[in-house]
Coordinates of C-alpha atoms and ligand atoms in Angstrom, one line a residue:
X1 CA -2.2 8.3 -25.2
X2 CA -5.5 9.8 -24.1
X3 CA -8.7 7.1 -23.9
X4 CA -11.7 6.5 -22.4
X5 CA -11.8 4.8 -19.1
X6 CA -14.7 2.4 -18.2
X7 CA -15.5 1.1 -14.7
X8 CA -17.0 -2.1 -14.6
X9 CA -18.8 -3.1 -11.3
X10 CA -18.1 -7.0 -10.3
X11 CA -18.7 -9.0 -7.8
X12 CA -16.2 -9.1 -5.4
X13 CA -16.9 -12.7 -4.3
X14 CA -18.3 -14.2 -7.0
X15 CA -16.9 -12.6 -10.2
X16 CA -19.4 -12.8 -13.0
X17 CA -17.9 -14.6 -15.8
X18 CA -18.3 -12.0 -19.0
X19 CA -17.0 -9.5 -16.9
X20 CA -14.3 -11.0 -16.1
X21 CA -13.5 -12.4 -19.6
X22 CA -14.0 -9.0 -21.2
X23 CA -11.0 -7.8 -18.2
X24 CA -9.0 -11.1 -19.9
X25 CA -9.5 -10.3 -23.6
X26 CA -7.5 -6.8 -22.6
X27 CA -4.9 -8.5 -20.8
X28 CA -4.3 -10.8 -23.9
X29 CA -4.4 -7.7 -26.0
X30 CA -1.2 -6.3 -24.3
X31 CA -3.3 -3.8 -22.3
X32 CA -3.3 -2.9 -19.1
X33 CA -6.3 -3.4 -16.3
X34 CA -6.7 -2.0 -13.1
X35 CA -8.3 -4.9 -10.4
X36 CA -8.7 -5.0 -6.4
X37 CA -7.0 -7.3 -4.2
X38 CA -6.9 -7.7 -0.9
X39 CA -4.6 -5.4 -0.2
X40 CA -4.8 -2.2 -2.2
X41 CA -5.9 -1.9 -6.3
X42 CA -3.5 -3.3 -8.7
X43 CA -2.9 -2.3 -12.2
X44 CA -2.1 -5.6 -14.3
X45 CA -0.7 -6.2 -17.3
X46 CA 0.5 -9.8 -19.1
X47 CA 4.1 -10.5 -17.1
X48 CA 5.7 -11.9 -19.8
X49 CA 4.7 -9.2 -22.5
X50 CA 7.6 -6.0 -22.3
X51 CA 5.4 -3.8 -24.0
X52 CA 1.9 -4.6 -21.9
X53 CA 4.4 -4.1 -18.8
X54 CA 5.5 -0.6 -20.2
X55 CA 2.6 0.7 -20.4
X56 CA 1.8 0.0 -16.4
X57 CA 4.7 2.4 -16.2
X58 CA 3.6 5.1 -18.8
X59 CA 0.2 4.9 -17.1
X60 CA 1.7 5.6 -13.7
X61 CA 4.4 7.7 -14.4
X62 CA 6.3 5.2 -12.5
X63 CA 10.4 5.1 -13.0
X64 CA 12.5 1.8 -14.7
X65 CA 14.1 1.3 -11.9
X66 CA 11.4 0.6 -9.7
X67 CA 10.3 -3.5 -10.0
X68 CA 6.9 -4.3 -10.1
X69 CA 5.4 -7.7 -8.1
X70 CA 4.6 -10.7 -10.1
X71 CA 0.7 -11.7 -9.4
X72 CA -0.2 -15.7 -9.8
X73 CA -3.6 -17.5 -9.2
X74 CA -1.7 -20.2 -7.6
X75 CA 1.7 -21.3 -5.8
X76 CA 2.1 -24.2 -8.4
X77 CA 2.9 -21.6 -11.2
X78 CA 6.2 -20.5 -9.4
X79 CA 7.9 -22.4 -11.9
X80 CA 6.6 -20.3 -14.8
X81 CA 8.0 -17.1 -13.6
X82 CA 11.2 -18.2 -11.2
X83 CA 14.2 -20.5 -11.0
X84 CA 16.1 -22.3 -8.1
X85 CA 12.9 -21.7 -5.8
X86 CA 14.2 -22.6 -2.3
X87 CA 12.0 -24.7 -0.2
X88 CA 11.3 -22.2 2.4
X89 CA 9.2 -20.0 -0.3
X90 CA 6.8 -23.2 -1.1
X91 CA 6.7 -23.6 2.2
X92 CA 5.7 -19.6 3.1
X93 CA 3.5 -20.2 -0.2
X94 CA 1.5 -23.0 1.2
X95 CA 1.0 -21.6 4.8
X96 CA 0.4 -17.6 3.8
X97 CA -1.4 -17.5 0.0
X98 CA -3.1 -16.7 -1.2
X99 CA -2.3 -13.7 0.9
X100 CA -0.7 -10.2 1.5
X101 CA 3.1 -11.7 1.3
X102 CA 5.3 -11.2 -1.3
X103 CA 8.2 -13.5 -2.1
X104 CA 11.7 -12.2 -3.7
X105 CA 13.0 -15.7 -5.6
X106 CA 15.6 -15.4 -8.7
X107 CA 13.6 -14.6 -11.7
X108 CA 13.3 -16.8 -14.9
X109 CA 14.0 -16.0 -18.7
X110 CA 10.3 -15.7 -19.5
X111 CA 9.8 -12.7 -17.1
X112 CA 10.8 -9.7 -19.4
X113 CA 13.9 -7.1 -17.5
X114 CA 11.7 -4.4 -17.3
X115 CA 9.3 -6.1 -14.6
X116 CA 11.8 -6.7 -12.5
X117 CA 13.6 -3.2 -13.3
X118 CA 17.1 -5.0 -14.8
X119 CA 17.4 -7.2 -11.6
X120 CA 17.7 -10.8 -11.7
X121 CA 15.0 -11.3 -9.1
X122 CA 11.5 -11.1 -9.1
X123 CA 8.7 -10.4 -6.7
X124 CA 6.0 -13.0 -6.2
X125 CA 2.6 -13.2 -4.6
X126 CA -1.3 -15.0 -5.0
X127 CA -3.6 -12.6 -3.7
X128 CA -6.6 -13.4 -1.7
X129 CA -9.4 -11.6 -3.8
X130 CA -11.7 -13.6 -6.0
X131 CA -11.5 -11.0 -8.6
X132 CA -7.5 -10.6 -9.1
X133 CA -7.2 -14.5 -9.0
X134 CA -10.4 -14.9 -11.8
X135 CA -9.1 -12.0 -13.8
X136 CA -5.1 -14.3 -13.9
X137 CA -6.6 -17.4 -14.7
X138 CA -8.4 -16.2 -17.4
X139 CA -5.9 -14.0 -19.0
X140 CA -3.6 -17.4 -18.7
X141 CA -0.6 -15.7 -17.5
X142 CA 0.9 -14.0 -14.3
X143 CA 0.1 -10.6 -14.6
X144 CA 2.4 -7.8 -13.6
X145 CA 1.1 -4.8 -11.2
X146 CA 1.9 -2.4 -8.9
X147 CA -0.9 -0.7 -7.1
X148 CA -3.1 1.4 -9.5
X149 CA -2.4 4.9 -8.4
X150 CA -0.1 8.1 -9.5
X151 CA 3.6 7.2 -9.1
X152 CA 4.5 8.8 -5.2
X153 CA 0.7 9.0 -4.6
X154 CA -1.4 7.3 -1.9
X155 CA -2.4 3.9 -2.8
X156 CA -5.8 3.4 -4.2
X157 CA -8.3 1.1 -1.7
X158 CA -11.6 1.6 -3.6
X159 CA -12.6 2.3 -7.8
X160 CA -12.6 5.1 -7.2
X161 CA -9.4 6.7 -6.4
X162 CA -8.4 4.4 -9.2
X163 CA -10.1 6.5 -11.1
X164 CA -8.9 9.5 -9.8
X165 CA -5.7 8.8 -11.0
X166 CA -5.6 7.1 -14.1
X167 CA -8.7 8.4 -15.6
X168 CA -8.1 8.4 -19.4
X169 CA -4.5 6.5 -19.0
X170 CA -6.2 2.5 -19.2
X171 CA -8.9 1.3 -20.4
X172 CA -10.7 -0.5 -17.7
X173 CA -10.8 -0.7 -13.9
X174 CA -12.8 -3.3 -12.2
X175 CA -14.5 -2.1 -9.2
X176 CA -15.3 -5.2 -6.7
X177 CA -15.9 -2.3 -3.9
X178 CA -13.1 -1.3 -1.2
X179 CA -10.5 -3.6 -0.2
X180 CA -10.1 -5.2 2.8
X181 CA -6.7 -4.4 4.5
X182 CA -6.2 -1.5 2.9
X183 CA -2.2 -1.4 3.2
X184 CA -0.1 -3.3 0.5
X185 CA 1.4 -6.5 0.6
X186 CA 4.4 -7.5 3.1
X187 CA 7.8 -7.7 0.7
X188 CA 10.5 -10.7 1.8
X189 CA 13.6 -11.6 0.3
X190 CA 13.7 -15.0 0.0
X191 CA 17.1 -15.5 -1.8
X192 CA 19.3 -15.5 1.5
X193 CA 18.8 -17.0 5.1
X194 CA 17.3 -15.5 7.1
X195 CA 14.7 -14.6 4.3
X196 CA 14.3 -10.3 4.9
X197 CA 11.7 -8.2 5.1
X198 CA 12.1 -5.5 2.9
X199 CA 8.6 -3.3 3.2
X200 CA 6.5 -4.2 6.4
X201 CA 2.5 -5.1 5.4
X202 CA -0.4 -7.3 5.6
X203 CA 1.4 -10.4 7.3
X204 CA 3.0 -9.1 10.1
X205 CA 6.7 -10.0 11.5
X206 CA 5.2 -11.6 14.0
X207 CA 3.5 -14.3 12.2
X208 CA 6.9 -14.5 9.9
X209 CA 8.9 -14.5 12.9
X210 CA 6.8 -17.8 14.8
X211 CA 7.2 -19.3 11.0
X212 CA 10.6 -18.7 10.2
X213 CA 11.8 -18.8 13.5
X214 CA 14.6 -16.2 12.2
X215 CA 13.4 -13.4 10.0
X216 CA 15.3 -10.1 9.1
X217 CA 14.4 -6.4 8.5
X218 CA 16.0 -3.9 6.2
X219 CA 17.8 -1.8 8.4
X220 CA 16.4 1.5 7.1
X221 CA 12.8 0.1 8.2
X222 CA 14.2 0.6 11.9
X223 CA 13.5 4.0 12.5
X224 CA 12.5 4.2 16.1
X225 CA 15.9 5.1 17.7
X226 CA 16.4 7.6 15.0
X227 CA 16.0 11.3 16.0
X228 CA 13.9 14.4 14.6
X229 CA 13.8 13.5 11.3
X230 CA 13.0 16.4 8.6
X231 CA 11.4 17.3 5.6
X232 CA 12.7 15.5 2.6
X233 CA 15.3 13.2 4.1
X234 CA 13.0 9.8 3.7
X235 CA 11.8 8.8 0.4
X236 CA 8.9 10.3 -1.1
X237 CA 6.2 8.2 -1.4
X238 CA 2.7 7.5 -0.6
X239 CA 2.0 11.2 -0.1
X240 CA -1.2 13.0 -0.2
X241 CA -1.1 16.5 -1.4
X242 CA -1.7 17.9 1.8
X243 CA 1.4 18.2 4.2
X244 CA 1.4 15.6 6.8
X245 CA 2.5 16.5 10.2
X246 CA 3.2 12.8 12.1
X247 CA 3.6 12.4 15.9
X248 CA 5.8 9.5 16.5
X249 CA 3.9 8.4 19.7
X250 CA 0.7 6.7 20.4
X251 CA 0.1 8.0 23.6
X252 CA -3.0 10.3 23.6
X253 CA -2.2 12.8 26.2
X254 CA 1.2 13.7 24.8
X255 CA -0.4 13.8 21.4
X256 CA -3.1 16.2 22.2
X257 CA -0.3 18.5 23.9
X258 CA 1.7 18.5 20.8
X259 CA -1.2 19.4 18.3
X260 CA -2.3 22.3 20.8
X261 CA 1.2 23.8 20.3
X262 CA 1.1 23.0 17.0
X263 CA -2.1 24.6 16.4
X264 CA -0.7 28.0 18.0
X265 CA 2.6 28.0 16.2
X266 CA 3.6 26.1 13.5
X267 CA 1.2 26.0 11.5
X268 CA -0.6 29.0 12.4
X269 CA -0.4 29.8 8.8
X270 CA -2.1 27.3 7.9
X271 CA -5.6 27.8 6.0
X272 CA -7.3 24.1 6.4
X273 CA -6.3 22.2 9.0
X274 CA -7.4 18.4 9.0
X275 CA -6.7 15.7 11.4
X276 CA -6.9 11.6 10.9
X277 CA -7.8 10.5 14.3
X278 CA -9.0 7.4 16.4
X279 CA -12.7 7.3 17.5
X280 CA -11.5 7.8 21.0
X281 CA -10.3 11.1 19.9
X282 CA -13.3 12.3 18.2
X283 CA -15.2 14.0 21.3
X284 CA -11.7 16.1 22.5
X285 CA -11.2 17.3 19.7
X286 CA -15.0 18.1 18.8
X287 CA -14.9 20.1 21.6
X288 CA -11.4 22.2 21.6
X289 CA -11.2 22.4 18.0
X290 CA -14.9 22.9 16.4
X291 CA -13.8 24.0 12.8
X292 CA -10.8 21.4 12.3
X293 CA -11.6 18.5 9.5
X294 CA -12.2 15.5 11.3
X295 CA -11.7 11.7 9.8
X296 CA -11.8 8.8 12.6
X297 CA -10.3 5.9 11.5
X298 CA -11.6 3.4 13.5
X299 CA -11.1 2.8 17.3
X300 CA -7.4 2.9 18.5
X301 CA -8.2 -1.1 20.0
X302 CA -8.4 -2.3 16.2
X303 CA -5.5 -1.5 13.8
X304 CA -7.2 -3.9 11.0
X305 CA -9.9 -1.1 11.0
X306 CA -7.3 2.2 11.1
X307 CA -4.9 0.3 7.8
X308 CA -8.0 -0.4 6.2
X309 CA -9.5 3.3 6.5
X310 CA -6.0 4.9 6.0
X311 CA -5.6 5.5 2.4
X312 CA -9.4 6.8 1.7
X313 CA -8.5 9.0 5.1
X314 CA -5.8 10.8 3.4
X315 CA -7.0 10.9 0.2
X316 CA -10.2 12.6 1.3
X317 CA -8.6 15.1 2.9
X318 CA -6.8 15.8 -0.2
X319 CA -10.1 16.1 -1.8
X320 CA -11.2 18.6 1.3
X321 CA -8.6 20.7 0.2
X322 CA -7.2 20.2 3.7
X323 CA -3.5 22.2 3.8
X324 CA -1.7 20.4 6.7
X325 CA -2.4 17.0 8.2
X326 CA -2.2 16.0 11.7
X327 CA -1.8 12.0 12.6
X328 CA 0.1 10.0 15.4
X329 CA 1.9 6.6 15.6
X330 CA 0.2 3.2 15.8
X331 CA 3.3 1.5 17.3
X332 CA 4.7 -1.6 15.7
X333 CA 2.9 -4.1 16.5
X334 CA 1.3 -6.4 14.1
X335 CA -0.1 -4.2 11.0
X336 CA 0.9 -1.1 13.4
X337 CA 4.2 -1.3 11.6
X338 CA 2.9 -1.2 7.8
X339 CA 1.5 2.0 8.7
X340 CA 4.5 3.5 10.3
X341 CA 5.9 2.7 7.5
X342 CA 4.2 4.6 5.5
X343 CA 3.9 7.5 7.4
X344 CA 7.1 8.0 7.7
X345 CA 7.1 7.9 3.1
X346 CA 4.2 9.9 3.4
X347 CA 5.2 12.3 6.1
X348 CA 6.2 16.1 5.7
X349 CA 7.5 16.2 9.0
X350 CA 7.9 13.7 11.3
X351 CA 7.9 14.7 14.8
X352 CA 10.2 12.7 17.3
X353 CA 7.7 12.6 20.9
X354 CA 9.1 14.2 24.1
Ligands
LIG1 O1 -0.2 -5.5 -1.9 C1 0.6 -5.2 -2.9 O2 1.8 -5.6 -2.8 C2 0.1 -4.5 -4.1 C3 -1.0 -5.3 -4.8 C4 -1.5 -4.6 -6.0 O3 -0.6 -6.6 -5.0 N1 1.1 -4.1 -5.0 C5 2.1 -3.2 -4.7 O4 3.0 -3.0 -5.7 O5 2.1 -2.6 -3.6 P1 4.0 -1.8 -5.7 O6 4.6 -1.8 -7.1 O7 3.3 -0.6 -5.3 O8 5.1 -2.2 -4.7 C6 6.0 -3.3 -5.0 C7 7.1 -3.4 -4.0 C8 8.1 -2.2 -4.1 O9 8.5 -1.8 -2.8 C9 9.2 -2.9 -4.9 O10 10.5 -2.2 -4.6 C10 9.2 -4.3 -4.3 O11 7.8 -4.6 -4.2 N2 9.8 -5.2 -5.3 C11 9.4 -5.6 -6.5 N3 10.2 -6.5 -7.1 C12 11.3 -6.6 -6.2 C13 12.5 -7.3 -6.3 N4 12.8 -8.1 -7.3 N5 13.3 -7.2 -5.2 C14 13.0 -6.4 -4.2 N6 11.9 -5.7 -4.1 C15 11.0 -5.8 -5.1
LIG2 MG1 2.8 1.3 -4.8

């Protein structure tokens, strides 16, 4: 159903009150409303209503069978939306949230199937935004929401690219400004021991490692002893337009090497070449490569600033009509692996280093 989209401007750290109220009254009404956290845009809708939560999927063009994480303004509403909670996720609860860490706990009867795609668990987390936390408390219930963009597409850090894609798809989008880490939530399976990481994010395995002291990783998540790997063997997913060529090395010599060789022969073809690169790079290739599309990310010394430019990176060389992509590896350390992660979703080609 076609309608008009409004974008509300609200204060990202003190949420004015009608605004937020207004946000509410949709949420109540079975719509749906797109809201930042501090990870990446949401787009919410009442957890416990089926047909609110169908239309987050309609919106999106999202599959069933693809579960969507359960939002709360506080740890002491677990009870509202789980059942046999072990004591580890109050624990995780108390030390990380309101944060970028999702829990996996067995679901409850009052969370509808098609939240949690037919499974009988169900993704928690309290994010750290002033705006997704008002915007729950007012509406009175968890609210249901994957991050507000395109199914497949790159995840929305900024109004904006909400906008982008869902114009004329909701109703509302509150825009409290670009978020802060700029890659989504970390996802960990709670229901066994050790407790799994399922999609690496903004708490690293680090900090869930010293916590844990034991802490899994999905296997596939593993991917540095894997060889060349090819177009179309990894999951499609957070993928600008543009075809992304990424060098699975962070060192800056080999790197510069590879894109020279690149640059004569593989894509030699290609029309509008853009590349995603540390400020360290910038002056190199300023110098060899005059007419490429440049985007710095930040300086290679602070990952925080590369996850939380990444998205708006990509998508604005979607919106430079950029044809191929060039980008190399952060490692995977700390938020280093979040992006790996999804450069590997993202990636056309990913290109094993020498
Ligand atoms: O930072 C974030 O997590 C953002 C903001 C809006 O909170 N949300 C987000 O949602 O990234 P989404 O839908 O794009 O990703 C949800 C992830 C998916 O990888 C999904 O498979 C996983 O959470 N997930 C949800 N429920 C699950 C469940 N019951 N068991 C295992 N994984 C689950
Ligand atoms: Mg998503």
């Amino acid at each position: 159903m076609k309608q008009k989209t409004t974008i509300l401007p609200v204060n990202a750290l003190a949420p004015e009150r009608e605004i937020i109220e207004q946000a509410a009254r949709l949420i109540q009404g079975g719509q749906v409303v797109a809201f930042p956290t501090e990870t990446v845009y949401g787009l919410g809708a009442n957890a416990f209503d089926a047909a609110a939560v169908a239309r987050i999927f309609s919106a999106k063009g999202r599959p069933a069978n693809d579960p969507l994480i359960v939002h709360l303004c506080a740890a002491r509403d677990l009870s509202k939306v789980a059942v046999d909670i072990p004591k580890i996720v109050f624990q995780l609860g108390e030390k990380f949230w309101p944060g970028p860490l999702t829990l996996v706990v067995p679901k409850a009867q009052s969370i509808p199937a098609n939240v949690t795609a037919g499974m009988d668990t169900v993704a928690v987390r309290v994010p750290n935004h002033a705006v997704a936390l008002a915007l729950i408390q007012a509406s009175r219930v968890p609210l249901a929401a994957p991050s507000a963009n395109k199914f497949s597409g790159v995840s929305p850090t900024n109004a904006r690219h909400v906008y982008q894609d869902l114009k004329n798809k909701i109703p509302l989008i509150l825009d409290g400004g670009s978020t802060s880490i700029g890659v989504e939530s970390t996802v960990l399976d709670c229901t066994n021991w050790p407790p799994q990481v399922l999609r690496p994010g903004g708490v690293s395995i680090e900090e869930l490692r010293l916590f844990l002291g034991d802490v899994s990783v999905y296997e596939k998540l593993d991917k540095e002893n894997q060889p060349v790997l090819s177009p179309g063997m990894l999951d499609k997913h957070y993928s600008p337009r543009a075809r992304l060529y990424y060098y699975l090395s962070t060192d800056p010599q080999n790197y510069r090497s590879f894109f020279t060789n690149s640059f004569q022969n593989e894509v030699s073809d290609c029309q509008n070449i853009g590349v995603l690169i540390v400020q360290e790079d910038l002056p190199w290739f300023e110098e060899h490569y005059p007419a490429l599309v440049k985007i710095s990310l930040g300086s290679r010394e602070n990952l925080d600033q590369i996850a939380s430019n990444l998205y708006a990176g990509l998508r604005e060389m979607d919106e430079k009509n950029v044809g191929c992509i060039f980008m190399h590896d952060f490692g995977a350390q700390g938020l280093g692996l979040a992006i790996r992660d999804r450069l590997m979703r993202a990636a056309y080609q990913v290109i094993q280093a020498e």
